[in-house]
RNA sequence: GGGCGGUUAGCUCAGCGGUAGAGCACUGGUUUUACACACCAUUGGUCGGGAGUUCGAUCCUCUCACCGCCCACCA
């Protein structure tokens, strides 16, 4: 028995357990051994994460695809797992240490700290996984992976070592984006350019050999900068060689104010005469452009900051070299002063000595760390890089050739744009939590990269023995004893960018580098479903790594969805307070309702606007379905074994078979094209506006009528269509459909079925062949497997007949409402001048029409009776004799309006047909259509005029 | 500065060359035996502005306006 009320919370918690017990989501089920695989890897959420609306959307869409394909008979692997999220996780644990007033990370030491992180991961890392289960995600949870798992870590090391040996990973000393708060390098992608209101400071740099005076413009050159504090590291001034103002100064030197360093004026195209003063200070160690300029002119690179962005001047040999007397004192005063405080201090001093010409307000983009939020410092360090340019080429080709497709296709442009201008990828991070780089250094800094410590050490020791740095004996001892070699060979302390391991996700999760059956069967994957914000971070890098190591692109389709916003279109954010917690709405309205709301909103290329009210609307839809199923149950509707819907005798039943097949086709076509909104809206419409509003209502007289073949057939058909609905809807609303399926049908789980088949979809190709052979002439819904299109059953006759009933009932209801006829008042209906077809139809629908249109009686007559309202339904007059009830004047107005409408139609068509060019140029069928339209309008007009005459006759 | 979207009923969006559509909201009515989380019936739009191509444009082209996003080293 179906419960009276739909209570999602009860159903959903129970169903989760049922699925888990049945291990229903396992890939490689024995009955799917011969089936084609369908693979999706989950975008692994951060272990630190908890489910937000973006996750809810992303995973709903993946689940829809997975359940859909599973029902079509594919062997589905939805690979779940989580990401170790280097920086984020390390930050969480550090914050926790601070809150609990425990020793800091550095006090604790690397080993202890990592233990602590692992402990945290064991305790809290499962949160998001459980939340995904509440959403109904049908991942193969038995295969859950973590990017720092032993297996995945092996993949990371293997990839690193191989790329290193191929020369695609290398170490380089250059400027990186340095985060002075997190004390690590970050990649370009982790830098956010944020508009900041700042200043442009115009500084006077005295020219060597002249006596500096603010009044004497020939005694200095003005440079403009947004970062005056970096002047301490200036090693040149650049002017444009074409710039008449400064040309003569090229080759001369300036004396850096405050510092006293003698630096050259160089000519370089980089200097833009239009910008600032036209002369630019060059700080190769603290600016990406200046770094390049410096290289071109052999300028010194002087780093004046420490890791935390404070001035590091005392003991800084690069800085102090060649400076005059007193430089020490100045250095000591500014030493350890933070960059922003130093800026103020330096500007003040420059001003004091007349070196500051002016200050202009200036709004410009300033790089910020996306995790720390602090201003990023270009910083000269040794880091590891991936030669992304080389790896990008096959990845570009794969999308160009269509082997991997973006949906919507537009995103491929974004992808190309980035890939074609890709920069070396900085992969080393000065963190502890992550995959430690498998590189070891000898005492001279020589690097040894290997998959294991043993291998690296033996290479290294062999090398140093050969170089006679150590003796054979020493080498042997150090090889055997870690402690003995501790000071001699050291491992690189850095870890890899989290995205490095994520890039391997589509194959590392399958067991690579081992040659596992899973790798063979499930790689490459089919679809990747993700947000546009990580195309560069993740999609592009998976493409590069997948193609390089597996020789095949990791997925054939990349479906890119957009953002979930609030109902006004604003981005959800904590500060705005407009965040909708998915778990909150799941508690209130159910996961099914949330999923359906998200799917219905997921139009390609559009952000999804969501409000709790939208979720409520979809909960109401679930309730509607629930009640329809209760109705079927109360009427003992059961589809007998072997029931063939397409063989139904009754017109209404043939009609719903027709409509059901059509809906099935719509849904599957939409899903195949990743049009989640079209698919879900098609089901919505079909369930509510076709099945409930018309089919069940039209079937009621039959269901309450006399026993017999027709009633049996109708009961079977009600159940059949209901089952088809449950199957169609299952990918979107898995909980309620599974519940209703089990309660009403008491059959095996929906998960086992193909939506177009009565049989479990595990039937083999041979069985299909057998079944078809057995009934070669029988029109049947063939069991559909894999990608075979749904059946093409239609019944235009039934459609026309039911269409007539629907139109008639609607027209009568409409006029009754218009005339304010109380629902309790039953009226008579006279079909005037009905065709033989109508006369034949009526007996089949008499009861239904009477019931739905609230009629006392239906009869035929040659013409409409006196004082009747006359309706035109599909070209025939339906009259409601309402003498005394109707307002004749109002009725006349109504008919006049209809005539006017018909006239307008005729006029429009005439205008077209009267246009010679139209008749000459438009396709024949269009012209023909117009002619038919005209005829129809003329016929309609005549009928209404007749009706109007009749009305006036009576009136007179 | 470069690139990509968007602008259609009050809201969210379909439609993308042949007379404007859906859902929700609104309004009026209904204790009709599955469902008031419901039913029935309505109201509502010179398809952002302008120009062009075409027999015909919401749909194609150009242009302008506004909104949003992404990328970029501009002192």
mmCIF file of C-alpha atoms in Angstrom, chain A residues 212-432:
data_model
loop_
_atom_site.group_PDB
_atom_site.id
_atom_site.type_symbol
_atom_site.label_atom_id
_atom_site.label_comp_id
_atom_site.label_asym_id
_atom_site.label_seq_id
_atom_site.Cartn_x
_atom_site.Cartn_y
_atom_site.Cartn_z
ATOM 1 C CA UNK A 212 70.611 67.150 -8.423
ATOM 2 C CA UNK A 213 68.138 69.934 -7.987
ATOM 3 C CA UNK A 214 64.348 69.619 -8.146
ATOM 4 C CA UNK A 215 64.374 72.847 -10.132
ATOM 5 C CA UNK A 216 66.804 71.595 -12.750
ATOM 6 C CA UNK A 217 64.920 69.129 -14.947
ATOM 7 C CA UNK A 218 68.089 68.139 -16.725
ATOM 8 C CA UNK A 219 69.555 66.856 -13.503
ATOM 9 C CA UNK A 220 67.198 63.904 -13.178
ATOM 10 C CA UNK A 221 64.898 61.578 -15.027
ATOM 11 C CA UNK A 222 61.371 60.920 -13.809
ATOM 12 C CA UNK A 223 60.085 57.378 -13.517
ATOM 13 C CA UNK A 224 56.544 56.435 -12.580
ATOM 14 C CA UNK A 225 55.697 53.415 -10.463
ATOM 15 C CA UNK A 226 52.839 51.833 -8.570
ATOM 16 C CA UNK A 227 55.287 50.106 -6.272
ATOM 17 C CA UNK A 228 57.837 52.615 -4.950
ATOM 18 C CA UNK A 229 59.152 50.208 -2.317
ATOM 19 C CA UNK A 230 60.667 47.992 -4.999
ATOM 20 C CA UNK A 231 63.017 50.818 -5.953
ATOM 21 C CA UNK A 232 65.537 49.411 -3.533
ATOM 22 C CA UNK A 233 65.946 46.576 -5.993
ATOM 23 C CA UNK A 234 66.137 48.760 -9.090
ATOM 24 C CA UNK A 235 69.066 47.946 -11.334
ATOM 25 C CA UNK A 236 68.185 50.030 -14.343
ATOM 26 C CA UNK A 237 65.958 52.612 -15.961
ATOM 27 C CA UNK A 238 64.455 51.875 -19.339
ATOM 28 C CA UNK A 239 63.414 54.408 -21.947
ATOM 29 C CA UNK A 240 62.118 53.872 -25.412
ATOM 30 C CA UNK A 241 64.942 54.191 -27.966
ATOM 31 C CA UNK A 242 62.623 56.252 -30.178
ATOM 32 C CA UNK A 243 61.676 58.667 -27.452
ATOM 33 C CA UNK A 244 63.201 62.049 -28.277
ATOM 34 C CA UNK A 245 62.952 63.206 -24.688
ATOM 35 C CA UNK A 246 65.259 60.528 -23.369
ATOM 36 C CA UNK A 247 67.223 59.220 -26.331
ATOM 37 C CA UNK A 248 70.321 61.143 -25.345
ATOM 38 C CA UNK A 249 70.348 59.595 -21.882
ATOM 39 C CA UNK A 250 70.726 56.004 -23.045
ATOM 40 C CA UNK A 251 74.049 54.677 -21.866
ATOM 41 C CA UNK A 252 74.265 57.150 -19.017
ATOM 42 C CA UNK A 253 73.633 56.239 -15.406
ATOM 43 C CA UNK A 254 71.441 57.392 -12.596
ATOM 44 C CA UNK A 255 72.173 57.283 -8.916
ATOM 45 C CA UNK A 256 69.338 55.518 -7.158
ATOM 46 C CA UNK A 257 67.915 57.904 -4.544
ATOM 47 C CA UNK A 258 68.225 56.898 -0.876
ATOM 48 C CA UNK A 259 70.243 53.844 -1.880
ATOM 49 C CA UNK A 260 73.083 55.370 -3.869
ATOM 50 C CA UNK A 261 73.407 52.523 -6.360
ATOM 51 C CA UNK A 262 74.690 53.469 -9.787
ATOM 52 C CA UNK A 263 72.410 51.996 -12.412
ATOM 53 C CA UNK A 264 72.314 52.295 -16.210
ATOM 54 C CA UNK A 265 69.721 53.904 -18.416
ATOM 55 C CA UNK A 266 68.927 51.476 -21.194
ATOM 56 C CA UNK A 267 66.919 51.713 -24.367
ATOM 57 C CA UNK A 268 64.150 49.128 -24.602
ATOM 58 C CA UNK A 269 60.913 48.833 -26.539
ATOM 59 C CA UNK A 270 59.176 47.735 -23.401
ATOM 60 C CA UNK A 271 59.178 51.335 -22.270
ATOM 61 C CA UNK A 272 56.050 53.004 -23.589
ATOM 62 C CA UNK A 273 56.361 56.761 -24.105
ATOM 63 C CA UNK A 274 52.625 57.081 -23.510
ATOM 64 C CA UNK A 275 52.680 55.516 -20.079
ATOM 65 C CA UNK A 276 53.648 57.312 -16.925
ATOM 66 C CA UNK A 277 56.604 59.542 -17.571
ATOM 67 C CA UNK A 278 57.818 57.453 -20.454
ATOM 68 C CA UNK A 279 60.739 56.189 -18.416
ATOM 69 C CA UNK A 280 60.379 53.113 -16.285
ATOM 70 C CA UNK A 281 62.404 51.839 -13.375
ATOM 71 C CA UNK A 282 63.566 48.264 -13.789
ATOM 72 C CA UNK A 283 63.449 45.840 -10.862
ATOM 73 C CA UNK A 284 64.290 42.476 -12.365
ATOM 74 C CA UNK A 285 63.838 40.528 -9.145
ATOM 75 C CA UNK A 286 60.352 41.850 -8.380
ATOM 76 C CA UNK A 287 58.478 42.289 -11.595
ATOM 77 C CA UNK A 288 57.789 39.885 -14.437
ATOM 78 C CA UNK A 289 58.350 42.443 -17.175
ATOM 79 C CA UNK A 290 61.407 43.896 -15.553
ATOM 80 C CA UNK A 291 62.809 40.414 -15.295
ATOM 81 C CA UNK A 292 62.711 40.135 -19.079
ATOM 82 C CA UNK A 293 64.074 43.645 -19.603
ATOM 83 C CA UNK A 294 66.851 42.867 -17.151
ATOM 84 C CA UNK A 295 67.790 39.733 -19.029
ATOM 85 C CA UNK A 296 67.987 41.652 -22.294
ATOM 86 C CA UNK A 297 70.359 44.223 -20.820
ATOM 87 C CA UNK A 298 72.274 42.085 -18.375
ATOM 88 C CA UNK A 299 70.962 43.973 -15.393
ATOM 89 C CA UNK A 300 71.526 42.669 -11.898
ATOM 90 C CA UNK A 301 68.733 40.882 -10.089
ATOM 91 C CA UNK A 302 68.523 42.183 -6.559
ATOM 92 C CA UNK A 303 65.989 40.635 -4.248
ATOM 93 C CA UNK A 304 65.077 42.995 -1.430
ATOM 94 C CA UNK A 305 62.241 41.048 0.227
ATOM 95 C CA UNK A 306 62.191 38.062 2.468
ATOM 96 C CA UNK A 307 59.668 35.251 2.078
ATOM 97 C CA UNK A 308 57.051 37.094 4.035
ATOM 98 C CA UNK A 309 57.294 40.236 1.989
ATOM 99 C CA UNK A 310 59.326 42.260 4.475
ATOM 100 C CA UNK A 311 62.455 44.163 3.523
ATOM 101 C CA UNK A 312 65.521 41.960 3.782
ATOM 102 C CA UNK A 313 68.467 44.288 3.545
ATOM 103 C CA UNK A 314 70.862 43.613 6.400
ATOM 104 C CA UNK A 315 73.354 41.016 5.335
ATOM 105 C CA UNK A 316 71.897 41.050 1.815
ATOM 106 C CA UNK A 317 75.065 40.953 -0.241
ATOM 107 C CA UNK A 318 73.337 41.528 -3.537
ATOM 108 C CA UNK A 319 71.760 44.626 -2.148
ATOM 109 C CA UNK A 320 74.798 46.037 -0.406
ATOM 110 C CA UNK A 321 77.324 45.374 -3.145
ATOM 111 C CA UNK A 322 78.942 48.565 -4.354
ATOM 112 C CA UNK A 323 76.891 50.920 -2.232
ATOM 113 C CA UNK A 324 78.493 54.027 -0.752
ATOM 114 C CA UNK A 325 79.041 54.857 2.905
ATOM 115 C CA UNK A 326 75.952 54.925 5.040
ATOM 116 C CA UNK A 327 74.060 52.311 3.061
ATOM 117 C CA UNK A 328 74.283 49.978 6.047
ATOM 118 C CA UNK A 329 72.436 52.347 8.281
ATOM 119 C CA UNK A 330 69.647 52.885 5.822
ATOM 120 C CA UNK A 331 69.369 49.130 5.363
ATOM 121 C CA UNK A 332 69.182 48.577 9.097
ATOM 122 C CA UNK A 333 66.415 51.131 9.516
ATOM 123 C CA UNK A 334 64.209 49.549 6.913
ATOM 124 C CA UNK A 335 65.124 45.964 7.627
ATOM 125 C CA UNK A 336 62.221 43.630 8.436
ATOM 126 C CA UNK A 337 59.698 46.340 7.677
ATOM 127 C CA UNK A 338 56.726 44.929 5.839
ATOM 128 C CA UNK A 339 56.437 45.881 2.165
ATOM 129 C CA UNK A 340 53.427 48.152 2.661
ATOM 130 C CA UNK A 341 54.877 49.936 5.664
ATOM 131 C CA UNK A 342 58.149 50.227 3.791
ATOM 132 C CA UNK A 343 56.300 51.829 0.888
ATOM 133 C CA UNK A 344 55.066 54.650 3.119
ATOM 134 C CA UNK A 345 58.436 55.067 4.705
ATOM 135 C CA UNK A 346 60.295 55.191 1.409
ATOM 136 C CA UNK A 347 57.832 57.633 -0.166
ATOM 137 C CA UNK A 348 58.164 59.906 2.856
ATOM 138 C CA UNK A 349 61.930 59.911 2.602
ATOM 139 C CA UNK A 350 61.883 60.497 -1.136
ATOM 140 C CA UNK A 351 59.620 63.427 -0.560
ATOM 141 C CA UNK A 352 61.898 64.852 2.105
ATOM 142 C CA UNK A 353 64.798 64.921 -0.268
ATOM 143 C CA UNK A 354 62.849 66.274 -3.218
ATOM 144 C CA UNK A 355 62.851 63.014 -5.156
ATOM 145 C CA UNK A 356 59.074 62.784 -5.295
ATOM 146 C CA UNK A 357 57.655 64.781 -8.157
ATOM 147 C CA UNK A 358 53.957 63.995 -7.799
ATOM 148 C CA UNK A 359 51.408 61.400 -6.856
ATOM 149 C CA UNK A 360 48.529 60.496 -9.157
ATOM 150 C CA UNK A 361 45.633 58.356 -8.052
ATOM 151 C CA UNK A 362 45.644 55.218 -10.155
ATOM 152 C CA UNK A 363 43.336 52.239 -10.250
ATOM 153 C CA UNK A 364 45.045 49.107 -11.425
ATOM 154 C CA UNK A 365 44.982 45.357 -11.228
ATOM 155 C CA UNK A 366 46.929 43.797 -8.401
ATOM 156 C CA UNK A 367 47.589 40.050 -8.193
ATOM 157 C CA UNK A 368 46.190 38.295 -5.124
ATOM 158 C CA UNK A 369 46.487 34.712 -3.943
ATOM 159 C CA UNK A 370 43.138 32.987 -4.402
ATOM 160 C CA UNK A 371 43.508 31.054 -1.139
ATOM 161 C CA UNK A 372 45.280 33.538 1.105
ATOM 162 C CA UNK A 373 43.835 36.735 -0.305
ATOM 163 C CA UNK A 374 47.114 38.600 0.112
ATOM 164 C CA UNK A 375 49.014 40.470 -2.573
ATOM 165 C CA UNK A 376 51.224 38.118 -4.520
ATOM 166 C CA UNK A 377 54.896 38.942 -4.813
ATOM 167 C CA UNK A 378 56.881 38.081 -7.932
ATOM 168 C CA UNK A 379 59.774 36.317 -6.274
ATOM 169 C CA UNK A 380 62.955 34.795 -7.540
ATOM 170 C CA UNK A 381 63.172 31.147 -6.513
ATOM 171 C CA UNK A 382 64.011 27.680 -7.715
ATOM 172 C CA UNK A 383 60.886 25.763 -8.656
ATOM 173 C CA UNK A 384 59.821 22.736 -10.672
ATOM 174 C CA UNK A 385 58.004 23.317 -13.928
ATOM 175 C CA UNK A 386 56.070 21.247 -16.388
ATOM 176 C CA UNK A 387 56.621 22.003 -20.046
ATOM 177 C CA UNK A 388 52.950 22.599 -20.595
ATOM 178 C CA UNK A 389 53.454 23.923 -24.089
ATOM 179 C CA UNK A 390 54.670 20.568 -25.375
ATOM 180 C CA UNK A 391 52.012 18.580 -23.560
ATOM 181 C CA UNK A 392 49.307 20.933 -24.780
ATOM 182 C CA UNK A 393 49.799 20.151 -28.460
ATOM 183 C CA UNK A 394 48.147 16.707 -28.504
ATOM 184 C CA UNK A 395 45.493 18.056 -26.140
ATOM 185 C CA UNK A 396 44.649 20.813 -28.585
ATOM 186 C CA UNK A 397 44.588 18.347 -31.448
ATOM 187 C CA UNK A 398 42.196 16.027 -29.633
ATOM 188 C CA UNK A 399 39.591 18.757 -29.335
ATOM 189 C CA UNK A 400 40.230 20.100 -32.830
ATOM 190 C CA UNK A 401 39.639 16.697 -34.327
ATOM 191 C CA UNK A 402 36.507 16.183 -32.282
ATOM 192 C CA UNK A 403 37.796 13.165 -30.387
ATOM 193 C CA UNK A 404 36.890 15.169 -27.319
ATOM 194 C CA UNK A 405 33.918 17.472 -27.564
ATOM 195 C CA UNK A 406 32.843 20.299 -25.380
ATOM 196 C CA UNK A 407 29.144 20.702 -24.663
ATOM 197 C CA UNK A 408 28.147 23.445 -25.209
ATOM 198 C CA UNK A 409 30.627 23.603 -28.046
ATOM 199 C CA UNK A 410 31.546 27.228 -27.316
ATOM 200 C CA UNK A 411 33.831 26.261 -24.515
ATOM 201 C CA UNK A 412 36.304 24.768 -26.922
ATOM 202 C CA UNK A 413 37.200 28.347 -27.906
ATOM 203 C CA UNK A 414 38.065 29.164 -24.328
ATOM 204 C CA UNK A 415 40.052 25.968 -24.155
ATOM 205 C CA UNK A 416 42.015 26.695 -27.323
ATOM 206 C CA UNK A 417 42.639 30.259 -26.311
ATOM 207 C CA UNK A 418 44.299 29.158 -23.111
ATOM 208 C CA UNK A 419 46.047 26.081 -24.439
ATOM 209 C CA UNK A 420 47.593 27.965 -27.307
ATOM 210 C CA UNK A 421 49.069 30.564 -24.982
ATOM 211 C CA UNK A 422 49.954 28.222 -22.186
ATOM 212 C CA UNK A 423 52.855 29.060 -19.893
ATOM 213 C CA UNK A 424 55.155 26.693 -18.033
ATOM 214 C CA UNK A 425 53.242 25.214 -15.120
ATOM 215 C CA UNK A 426 54.884 25.730 -11.749
ATOM 216 C CA UNK A 427 54.159 22.514 -9.880
ATOM 217 C CA UNK A 428 56.245 22.748 -6.724
ATOM 218 C CA UNK A 429 54.656 24.040 -3.535
ATOM 219 C CA UNK A 430 56.418 24.880 -0.315
ATOM 220 C CA UNK A 431 53.887 22.922 1.712
ATOM 221 C CA UNK A 432 53.976 19.709 3.656
#
